[in-house]
CSV table of C-alpha atoms in Angstrom, one decimal:
chain,number,residue,atom,x,y,z
D,1,MET,CA,149.4,140.5,52.0
D,2,ASP,CA,146.1,141.9,51.7
D,3,PRO,CA,143.1,140.8,49.2
D,4,ARG,CA,143.9,144.5,47.8
D,5,ASP,CA,147.1,143.5,46.6
D,6,ALA,CA,145.9,140.6,45.0
D,7,GLY,CA,143.4,142.4,42.8
D,8,ILE,CA,140.1,142.3,44.4
D,9,GLY,CA,138.9,145.6,44.7
D,10,GLU,CA,135.9,147.5,46.1
D,11,GLY,CA,132.6,146.1,44.3
D,12,ILE,CA,132.5,142.9,42.8
D,13,SER,CA,135.2,141.0,41.8
D,14,GLU,CA,134.6,138.2,39.1
D,15,VAL,CA,137.1,135.6,39.9
D,16,ILE,CA,137.3,131.4,39.8
D,17,VAL,CA,136.4,130.4,42.9
D,18,THR,CA,137.8,126.7,44.0
D,19,THR,CA,136.7,124.9,46.8
D,20,LYS,CA,136.9,120.9,47.8
D,21,SER,CA,134.7,118.6,49.3
D,22,ALA,CA,135.5,116.8,52.5
D,23,ALA,CA,136.8,113.5,50.6
D,24,GLY,CA,139.2,116.3,48.6
D,25,THR,CA,137.7,116.6,45.2
D,26,PRO,CA,138.1,120.0,43.7
D,27,ASN,CA,135.9,122.4,42.0
D,28,ALA,CA,136.1,125.6,40.2
D,29,ALA,CA,133.5,128.0,39.6
D,30,PRO,CA,133.1,131.6,38.3
D,31,ILE,CA,131.7,133.7,41.2
D,32,GLY,CA,131.6,137.4,42.3
D,33,ILE,CA,133.7,138.1,45.6
D,34,ILE,CA,131.9,141.3,47.1
D,35,SER,CA,134.3,143.9,48.9
D,36,GLN,CA,133.0,146.6,50.9
D,37,SER,CA,134.6,149.3,52.8
D,38,THR,CA,134.2,149.4,56.6
D,39,LYS,CA,133.5,152.8,58.8
D,40,LYS,CA,137.5,152.3,59.5
D,41,GLY,CA,138.5,152.3,56.0
D,42,GLU,CA,139.0,148.5,56.5
D,43,ARG,CA,137.9,146.0,53.9
D,44,SER,CA,135.0,143.3,54.3
D,45,TYR,CA,134.4,140.5,52.3
D,46,PHE,CA,131.4,138.5,51.2
D,47,VAL,CA,130.1,135.6,48.8
D,48,THR,CA,126.7,134.7,47.5
D,49,LEU,CA,126.6,131.1,47.0
D,50,TYR,CA,123.4,129.4,45.3
D,51,LYS,CA,121.7,126.5,46.8
D,52,GLY,CA,122.0,123.3,44.4
D,53,SER,CA,125.7,124.4,43.6
D,54,GLN,CA,128.9,122.3,44.4
D,55,THR,CA,130.8,125.4,45.6
D,56,LEU,CA,127.9,125.6,48.3
D,57,ALA,CA,127.8,122.1,49.3
D,58,ASN,CA,131.8,122.2,49.6
D,59,VAL,CA,132.1,125.4,51.5
D,60,LEU,CA,129.5,123.9,53.8
D,61,GLU,CA,131.5,120.7,54.4
D,62,THR,CA,134.5,122.6,54.6
D,63,GLY,CA,134.2,126.1,55.8
D,64,ARG,CA,137.1,127.8,53.2
D,65,LEU,CA,137.1,128.8,49.7
D,66,ALA,CA,140.0,129.9,47.3
D,67,ALA,CA,139.5,133.0,45.1
D,68,ASN,CA,141.8,132.9,41.9
D,69,VAL,CA,142.4,135.7,40.3
D,70,THR,CA,142.7,135.9,36.2
D,71,SER,CA,141.6,137.3,33.1
D,72,ASP,CA,141.9,134.6,31.1
D,73,ALA,CA,138.3,134.1,29.1
D,74,VAL,CA,138.6,130.3,28.6
D,75,LEU,CA,138.9,129.6,32.3
D,76,PHE,CA,135.8,131.8,33.1
D,77,VAL,CA,133.8,129.8,30.4
D,78,GLN,CA,135.1,126.7,31.2
D,79,THR,CA,134.6,126.7,35.2
D,80,ALA,CA,130.8,127.9,34.0
D,81,PHE,CA,129.8,124.9,32.2
D,82,GLU,CA,132.6,121.8,32.7
D,83,ASP,CA,134.8,120.2,35.3
D,84,LEU,CA,138.2,121.0,35.2
D,85,PRO,CA,140.9,117.9,34.8
D,86,GLN,CA,143.0,117.5,38.1
D,87,GLU,CA,146.3,118.7,36.4
D,88,CYS,CA,144.5,122.3,36.6
D,89,PHE,CA,144.9,122.2,40.1
D,90,LYS,CA,147.6,122.8,42.6
D,91,ASP,CA,148.0,123.4,46.3
D,92,PHE,CA,147.9,126.3,48.3
D,93,ALA,CA,147.5,126.8,51.9
D,94,GLY,CA,145.6,123.3,51.7
D,95,MET,CA,143.0,123.9,49.2
D,96,PRO,CA,142.8,123.8,45.6
D,97,VAL,CA,143.9,126.8,43.6
D,98,LEU,CA,144.1,127.2,39.7
D,99,THR,CA,147.7,126.7,38.5
D,100,GLU,CA,147.1,129.4,35.6
D,101,ALA,CA,145.7,132.1,37.9
D,102,ASN,CA,147.5,135.4,38.6
D,103,ALA,CA,146.6,135.2,42.6
D,104,TRP,CA,145.3,133.0,45.1
D,105,ILE,CA,143.7,134.2,48.1
D,106,VAL,CA,142.2,131.6,50.5
D,107,PHE,CA,139.2,132.6,52.9
D,108,SER,CA,137.6,131.0,55.8
D,109,SER,CA,134.2,131.6,55.6
D,110,ASP,CA,131.2,132.1,58.2
D,111,LEU,CA,127.2,131.8,57.2
D,112,VAL,CA,125.9,135.2,57.5
D,113,GLU,CA,122.6,135.2,56.0
D,114,GLU,CA,120.2,132.5,54.5
D,115,ARG,CA,117.8,133.3,52.0
D,116,PRO,CA,115.1,131.1,49.8
D,117,GLN,CA,117.7,130.5,47.0
D,118,TYR,CA,121.4,131.2,48.4
D,119,LEU,CA,123.2,131.7,51.2
D,120,ARG,CA,125.8,134.6,52.2
D,121,PHE,CA,128.8,134.0,53.8
D,122,HIS,CA,131.5,136.7,55.4
D,123,LEU,CA,135.0,136.1,54.3
D,124,ARG,CA,137.9,136.1,56.8
D,125,SER,CA,141.3,135.4,57.2
D,126,PRO,CA,142.7,135.7,53.9
D,127,ALA,CA,145.9,133.9,52.8
D,128,VAL,CA,147.5,135.7,50.0
D,129,LYS,CA,149.9,134.9,47.2
D,130,ILE,CA,150.6,136.7,44.1
D,131,THR,CA,151.8,134.4,41.4
D,132,ARG,CA,152.3,136.7,38.3
D,133,ARG,CA,152.2,140.5,37.9
D,134,GLU,CA,151.4,141.8,34.6
D,135,VAL,CA,150.4,145.1,32.3
D,136,LYS,CA,147.1,144.3,30.4
D,137,ALA,CA,145.0,146.4,28.5
D,138,ILE,CA,141.4,146.3,28.3
D,139,ASN,CA,139.7,143.7,25.7
D,140,ARG,CA,136.4,144.3,25.1
D,141,GLY,CA,136.2,140.8,23.9
D,142,LEU,CA,136.9,139.6,27.2
D,143,ASN,CA,134.4,141.8,28.7
D,144,ALA,CA,131.9,140.4,26.3
D,145,VAL,CA,132.9,136.8,27.2
D,146,ILE,CA,132.3,137.5,30.7
D,147,GLU,CA,128.8,139.2,30.1
D,148,ALA,CA,127.7,136.2,27.5
D,149,THR,CA,128.6,133.8,30.3
D,150,VAL,CA,126.9,135.4,33.0
D,151,LEU,CA,123.9,135.2,30.3
D,152,ALA,CA,124.3,132.0,29.7
D,153,THR,CA,123.9,130.8,33.1
D,154,ARG,CA,121.1,132.7,33.7
D,155,LEU,CA,119.2,131.7,30.7
D,156,GLU,CA,117.5,128.9,32.3
D,157,MET,CA,116.5,130.9,35.1
D,158,ALA,CA,114.5,133.0,32.9
D,159,THR,CA,110.4,132.9,33.3
D,160,SER,CA,109.3,133.7,30.4
D,161,GLU,CA,109.9,133.1,26.4
D,162,GLN,CA,110.3,136.7,25.7
D,163,GLU,CA,113.2,137.2,28.5
D,164,ARG,CA,114.9,134.4,27.1
D,165,ASP,CA,114.5,136.2,23.7
D,166,THR,CA,116.0,139.3,24.7
D,167,MET,CA,119.0,137.4,26.7
D,168,ARG,CA,119.6,135.5,23.4
D,169,ARG,CA,119.8,138.8,21.3
D,170,GLU,CA,122.1,140.4,23.9
D,171,MET,CA,124.2,137.2,23.6
D,172,GLN,CA,124.5,137.3,19.8
D,173,ARG,CA,125.5,141.0,20.1
D,174,TYR,CA,128.4,140.2,22.7
D,175,ALA,CA,129.3,137.3,20.3
D,176,SER,CA,130.1,140.1,17.7
D,177,ILE,CA,132.1,142.1,20.3
D,178,VAL,CA,134.0,138.9,20.8
D,179,ALA,CA,134.3,138.4,17.3
D,180,THR,CA,135.4,142.2,16.5
D,181,CYS,CA,138.2,142.8,19.6
D,182,GLY,CA,139.0,139.5,20.7
D,183,GLY,CA,142.2,137.8,20.7
D,184,PRO,CA,142.8,133.8,20.5
D,185,ARG,CA,141.7,133.3,23.9
D,186,GLU,CA,138.2,135.2,23.8
D,187,ASN,CA,137.4,133.4,20.6
D,188,GLN,CA,138.4,130.1,22.0
D,189,ALA,CA,135.9,131.1,25.2
D,190,LEU,CA,133.4,132.0,22.8
D,191,ALA,CA,133.3,128.7,20.9
D,192,ILE,CA,132.9,126.7,24.0
D,193,LEU,CA,130.2,128.9,25.1
D,194,GLN,CA,128.5,128.4,21.9
D,195,ALA,CA,128.9,124.6,22.1
D,196,LYS,CA,127.7,124.5,25.7
D,197,VAL,CA,124.2,127.1,25.3
D,198,PHE,CA,124.8,129.2,22.1
D,199,LYS,CA,123.4,127.0,19.8
D,200,ASP,CA,119.9,128.0,19.8
D,201,ALA,CA,120.6,131.5,20.2
D,202,LEU,CA,123.0,132.1,17.3
D,203,VAL,CA,120.8,131.8,14.2
T,1,MET,CA,160.6,145.6,24.7
T,2,ASP,CA,157.5,144.6,22.8
T,3,PRO,CA,153.9,145.9,23.0
T,4,ARG,CA,153.0,142.3,24.0
T,5,ASP,CA,154.9,143.0,27.3
T,6,ALA,CA,152.9,146.5,28.0
T,7,GLY,CA,149.4,144.6,27.5
T,8,ILE,CA,148.6,144.9,23.8
T,9,GLY,CA,147.3,141.6,23.0
T,10,GLU,CA,145.8,140.2,19.9
T,11,GLY,CA,142.7,141.6,18.9
T,12,ILE,CA,141.6,145.2,19.5
T,13,SER,CA,142.9,146.6,23.1
T,14,GLU,CA,141.2,149.6,24.4
T,15,VAL,CA,143.6,152.4,25.6
T,16,ILE,CA,144.4,156.1,26.0
T,17,VAL,CA,145.9,157.3,22.9
T,18,THR,CA,148.1,160.6,23.6
T,19,THR,CA,149.2,162.4,20.8
T,20,LYS,CA,150.5,166.2,20.4
T,21,SER,CA,150.1,169.0,17.7
T,22,ALA,CA,152.7,170.2,15.8
T,23,ALA,CA,152.7,173.2,18.1
T,24,GLY,CA,153.1,170.7,21.3
T,25,THR,CA,149.3,170.9,22.7
T,26,PRO,CA,148.5,167.3,24.2
T,27,ASN,CA,145.7,165.6,23.4
T,28,ALA,CA,144.3,162.2,25.2
T,29,ALA,CA,141.4,160.0,23.5
T,30,PRO,CA,140.3,156.3,24.0
T,31,ILE,CA,141.3,154.6,21.0
T,32,GLY,CA,141.4,151.1,20.2
T,33,ILE,CA,144.9,149.4,18.9
T,34,ILE,CA,144.3,146.8,16.4
T,35,SER,CA,147.1,143.9,16.6
T,36,GLN,CA,147.2,141.3,14.0
T,37,SER,CA,149.4,138.0,13.8
T,38,THR,CA,151.3,137.8,10.8
T,39,LYS,CA,152.4,134.8,9.0
T,40,LYS,CA,155.7,134.5,10.4
T,41,GLY,CA,154.2,135.0,14.3
T,42,GLU,CA,154.9,138.7,14.4
T,43,ARG,CA,152.7,141.3,15.2
T,44,SER,CA,151.3,144.2,13.1
T,45,TYR,CA,149.6,147.1,14.6
T,46,PHE,CA,147.0,149.3,13.1
T,47,VAL,CA,144.8,152.2,14.4
T,48,THR,CA,141.8,153.7,12.7
T,49,LEU,CA,141.2,157.6,13.5
T,50,TYR,CA,138.0,159.4,12.6
T,51,LYS,CA,138.4,162.4,10.5
T,52,GLY,CA,137.5,165.5,12.5
T,53,SER,CA,139.2,163.9,15.7
T,54,GLN,CA,142.0,166.0,17.2
T,55,THR,CA,143.9,162.6,17.4
T,56,LEU,CA,144.2,162.4,13.6
T,57,ALA,CA,144.9,166.3,13.2
T,58,ASN,CA,147.7,165.6,15.5
T,59,VAL,CA,149.1,162.0,13.9
T,60,LEU,CA,148.9,163.9,10.8
T,61,GLU,CA,151.4,166.5,11.8
T,62,THR,CA,153.6,164.5,13.8
T,63,GLY,CA,153.5,161.1,12.6
T,64,ARG,CA,153.6,159.6,16.2
T,65,LEU,CA,150.8,158.5,18.9
T,66,ALA,CA,151.6,156.8,22.3
T,67,ALA,CA,149.3,153.9,23.4
T,68,ASN,CA,148.7,154.4,27.4
T,69,VAL,CA,148.0,150.9,28.8
T,70,THR,CA,145.0,151.3,32.1
T,71,SER,CA,142.2,150.0,33.5
T,72,ASP,CA,141.0,153.4,35.3
T,73,ALA,CA,137.2,153.9,34.4
T,74,VAL,CA,137.9,157.3,34.9
T,75,LEU,CA,140.5,158.1,32.7
T,76,PHE,CA,138.5,156.7,29.8
T,77,VAL,CA,135.4,158.7,30.4
T,78,GLN,CA,137.4,161.8,30.9
T,79,THR,CA,139.6,161.7,27.8
T,80,ALA,CA,136.4,160.5,25.8
T,81,PHE,CA,134.3,163.8,26.6
T,82,GLU,CA,137.1,166.6,28.0
T,83,ASP,CA,140.4,168.1,27.7
T,84,LEU,CA,142.9,166.6,30.7
T,85,PRO,CA,144.7,169.3,32.4
T,86,GLN,CA,148.2,169.9,31.8
T,87,GLU,CA,149.5,168.2,34.9
T,88,CYS,CA,148.2,164.6,33.6
T,89,PHE,CA,150.7,164.2,31.1
T,90,LYS,CA,154.5,163.7,31.1
T,91,ASP,CA,157.0,163.0,28.6
T,92,PHE,CA,158.3,160.1,27.3
T,93,ALA,CA,160.5,159.4,24.2
T,94,GLY,CA,159.4,163.2,23.1
T,95,MET,CA,155.7,162.4,23.5
T,96,PRO,CA,153.0,163.3,25.8
T,97,VAL,CA,151.9,160.3,28.4
T,98,LEU,CA,149.7,160.0,31.1
T,99,THR,CA,151.5,159.8,34.4
T,100,GLU,CA,148.8,157.5,35.7
T,101,ALA,CA,149.1,155.0,32.8
T,102,ASN,CA,150.7,151.4,33.5
T,103,ALA,CA,152.7,151.5,30.3
T,104,TRP,CA,153.2,153.7,27.5
T,105,ILE,CA,154.0,152.4,23.9
T,106,VAL,CA,154.8,155.4,21.6
T,107,PHE,CA,154.6,154.3,17.7
T,108,SER,CA,155.4,155.8,14.4
T,109,SER,CA,152.5,155.8,12.0
T,110,ASP,CA,152.2,155.3,8.2
T,111,LEU,CA,148.6,156.0,6.3
T,112,VAL,CA,147.6,152.8,4.8
T,113,GLU,CA,144.2,153.3,4.1
T,114,GLU,CA,141.9,156.2,3.6
T,115,ARG,CA,137.8,156.0,3.7
T,116,PRO,CA,135.1,158.3,3.7
T,117,GLN,CA,134.9,158.8,7.4
T,118,TYR,CA,138.5,157.6,8.6
T,119,LEU,CA,142.0,157.1,8.0
T,120,ARG,CA,143.8,153.7,9.0
T,121,PHE,CA,147.6,153.9,9.9
T,122,HIS,CA,150.0,151.2,10.5
T,123,LEU,CA,152.1,151.5,13.7
T,124,ARG,CA,155.7,150.8,13.8
T,125,SER,CA,158.9,151.2,15.8
T,126,PRO,CA,157.5,150.6,19.4
T,127,ALA,CA,159.1,152.5,22.1
T,128,VAL,CA,158.0,150.8,25.1
T,129,LYS,CA,158.1,151.6,29.0
T,130,ILE,CA,156.1,149.7,31.6
T,131,THR,CA,155.3,151.6,34.6
T,132,ARG,CA,153.5,149.6,36.9
T,133,ARG,CA,152.5,145.5,36.9
T,134,GLU,CA,149.7,144.8,38.9
T,135,VAL,CA,147.1,141.7,39.4
T,136,LYS,CA,143.8,143.0,39.3
T,137,ALA,CA,140.4,141.0,38.9
T,138,ILE,CA,137.8,141.3,36.4
T,139,ASN,CA,134.8,144.0,37.5
T,140,ARG,CA,132.2,143.8,35.4
T,141,GLY,CA,131.4,147.8,36.3
T,142,LEU,CA,134.6,148.7,34.8
T,143,ASN,CA,133.6,146.5,31.6
T,144,ALA,CA,130.2,148.5,31.8
T,145,VAL,CA,131.7,151.7,31.9
T,146,ILE,CA,133.7,151.0,28.7
T,147,GLU,CA,130.7,149.8,26.8
T,148,ALA,CA,128.6,152.8,28.1
T,149,THR,CA,131.2,155.1,27.0
T,150,VAL,CA,131.3,153.6,23.4
T,151,LEU,CA,127.6,153.8,23.2
T,152,ALA,CA,127.7,157.6,24.2
T,153,THR,CA,130.4,158.4,21.6
T,154,ARG,CA,128.2,156.7,19.3
T,155,LEU,CA,125.0,158.4,19.9
T,156,GLU,CA,125.3,161.5,18.0
T,157,MET,CA,125.8,159.3,15.0
T,158,ALA,CA,122.9,157.2,15.3
T,159,THR,CA,120.6,157.7,12.1
T,160,SER,CA,116.7,157.0,13.9
T,161,GLU,CA,115.1,157.9,17.3
T,162,GLN,CA,114.7,154.3,17.4
T,163,GLU,CA,118.5,153.1,17.2
T,164,ARG,CA,119.0,156.0,19.9
T,165,ASP,CA,116.1,154.4,22.1
T,166,THR,CA,118.0,151.3,21.9
T,167,MET,CA,121.3,153.0,22.7
T,168,ARG,CA,119.9,154.2,25.8
T,169,ARG,CA,118.2,151.0,27.1
T,170,GLU,CA,121.5,149.7,26.6
T,171,MET,CA,123.1,152.4,28.3
T,172,GLN,CA,120.8,152.3,31.2
T,173,ARG,CA,121.5,148.3,31.4
T,174,TYR,CA,125.1,149.4,31.6
T,175,ALA,CA,124.8,152.1,34.6
T,176,SER,CA,122.8,149.5,36.6
T,177,ILE,CA,125.9,146.9,36.4
T,178,VAL,CA,128.3,149.6,37.5
T,179,ALA,CA,126.0,150.5,40.3
T,180,THR,CA,125.7,146.6,41.4
T,181,CYS,CA,129.6,145.7,40.5
T,182,GLY,CA,131.9,148.8,40.3
T,183,GLY,CA,134.0,150.3,43.0
T,184,PRO,CA,134.9,153.9,43.4
T,185,ARG,CA,136.2,154.8,40.5
T,186,GLU,CA,133.7,153.0,38.1
T,187,ASN,CA,130.8,155.1,40.2
T,188,GLN,CA,133.2,158.2,39.6
T,189,ALA,CA,133.0,157.4,35.9
T,190,LEU,CA,129.4,156.9,35.6
T,191,ALA,CA,128.7,160.2,37.4
T,192,ILE,CA,130.5,162.0,34.7
T,193,LEU,CA,129.2,160.0,31.7
T,194,GLN,CA,126.0,160.7,33.2
T,195,ALA,CA,126.5,164.7,33.7
T,196,LYS,CA,127.9,164.5,29.9
T,197,VAL,CA,125.4,162.4,28.1
T,198,PHE,CA,123.0,160.2,29.9
T,199,LYS,CA,120.8,163.2,31.8
T,200,ASP,CA,118.1,162.1,28.9
T,201,ALA,CA,118.8,158.4,28.9
T,202,LEU,CA,118.4,157.7,32.9
T,203,VAL,CA,114.3,158.6,33.3
């Protein structure tokens, strides 16, 4: 089976990346998996991991990561800001994966680029398992949770108060989309996000 | 089978609504289906249809509409601005539906509210057909196409040049997310959107 069958399309797929340390401690974080078409019509997979992140530390120790495909808003927010409890993980192909995910893709990683702020890895030898296929309509509230989470994780990297103000206004707009369009999971995710970083932003 | 099984979750589900006129001419437009939990834990479905739209005219003539569940960016943009060719439709439960959709839900509609700009209908007696279950990772490019399309359809309702400027800046931001994160369908959708309404917006 191919990562494409597990929902990793061309472009950047937002997934929860799970890893483990050499000592076996699992970690989960929302990260984009980059998929590019090669000239032969095959696909190449890459990931950019930021220095200082636990995911990067673990990948450097073990050379592997798992992409967990999910559309659960709460998982994206939780893994952006919290450690998941041990019972959220199970084992697949020797790696911790999320029980609740719809598919798992375990990759081996080769370092291909080093930059001041991040390392870039080529991902190869995927082991793929699909746990659940579904039909799901687009929910703008889910999309808004993802965008607000991306903004929240970048807020502290902002270099000026003006930039932070712009980001906070954006977040407020996304919060109102969640309130209008979201279901229970999106609203729960927004509440976690607000408790973590939105307090100052939502006047 | 229940609309929930066909991907219509609580909150607002963005789908392509297909209808037909009394004479049988099909129409398709991106519209949100509202799903609310009742006290008994059941679901109620509603839709808001704007005056002047072909969808509203058709629903008033036939009393029925079909929700087509899809995550194809191109379909959302096309149906927002163009008539689909006849060969995109097939018949399900006596209604035109989109061949490419992952699920179809045909509803009967009862008018429950009239406002100056729109009518609101309660949707009942769903006939549900799932044509394809899949696993699909979140793609921020897809989300950005949806948001840009929503903005584009509201651009001409803006009441001031300042409001239009703000919306155009938002659209530019979404266009850059599509360029970074989208796959071929998202980029194709953006190209259609740009040809239709982005020309002035993308400097």
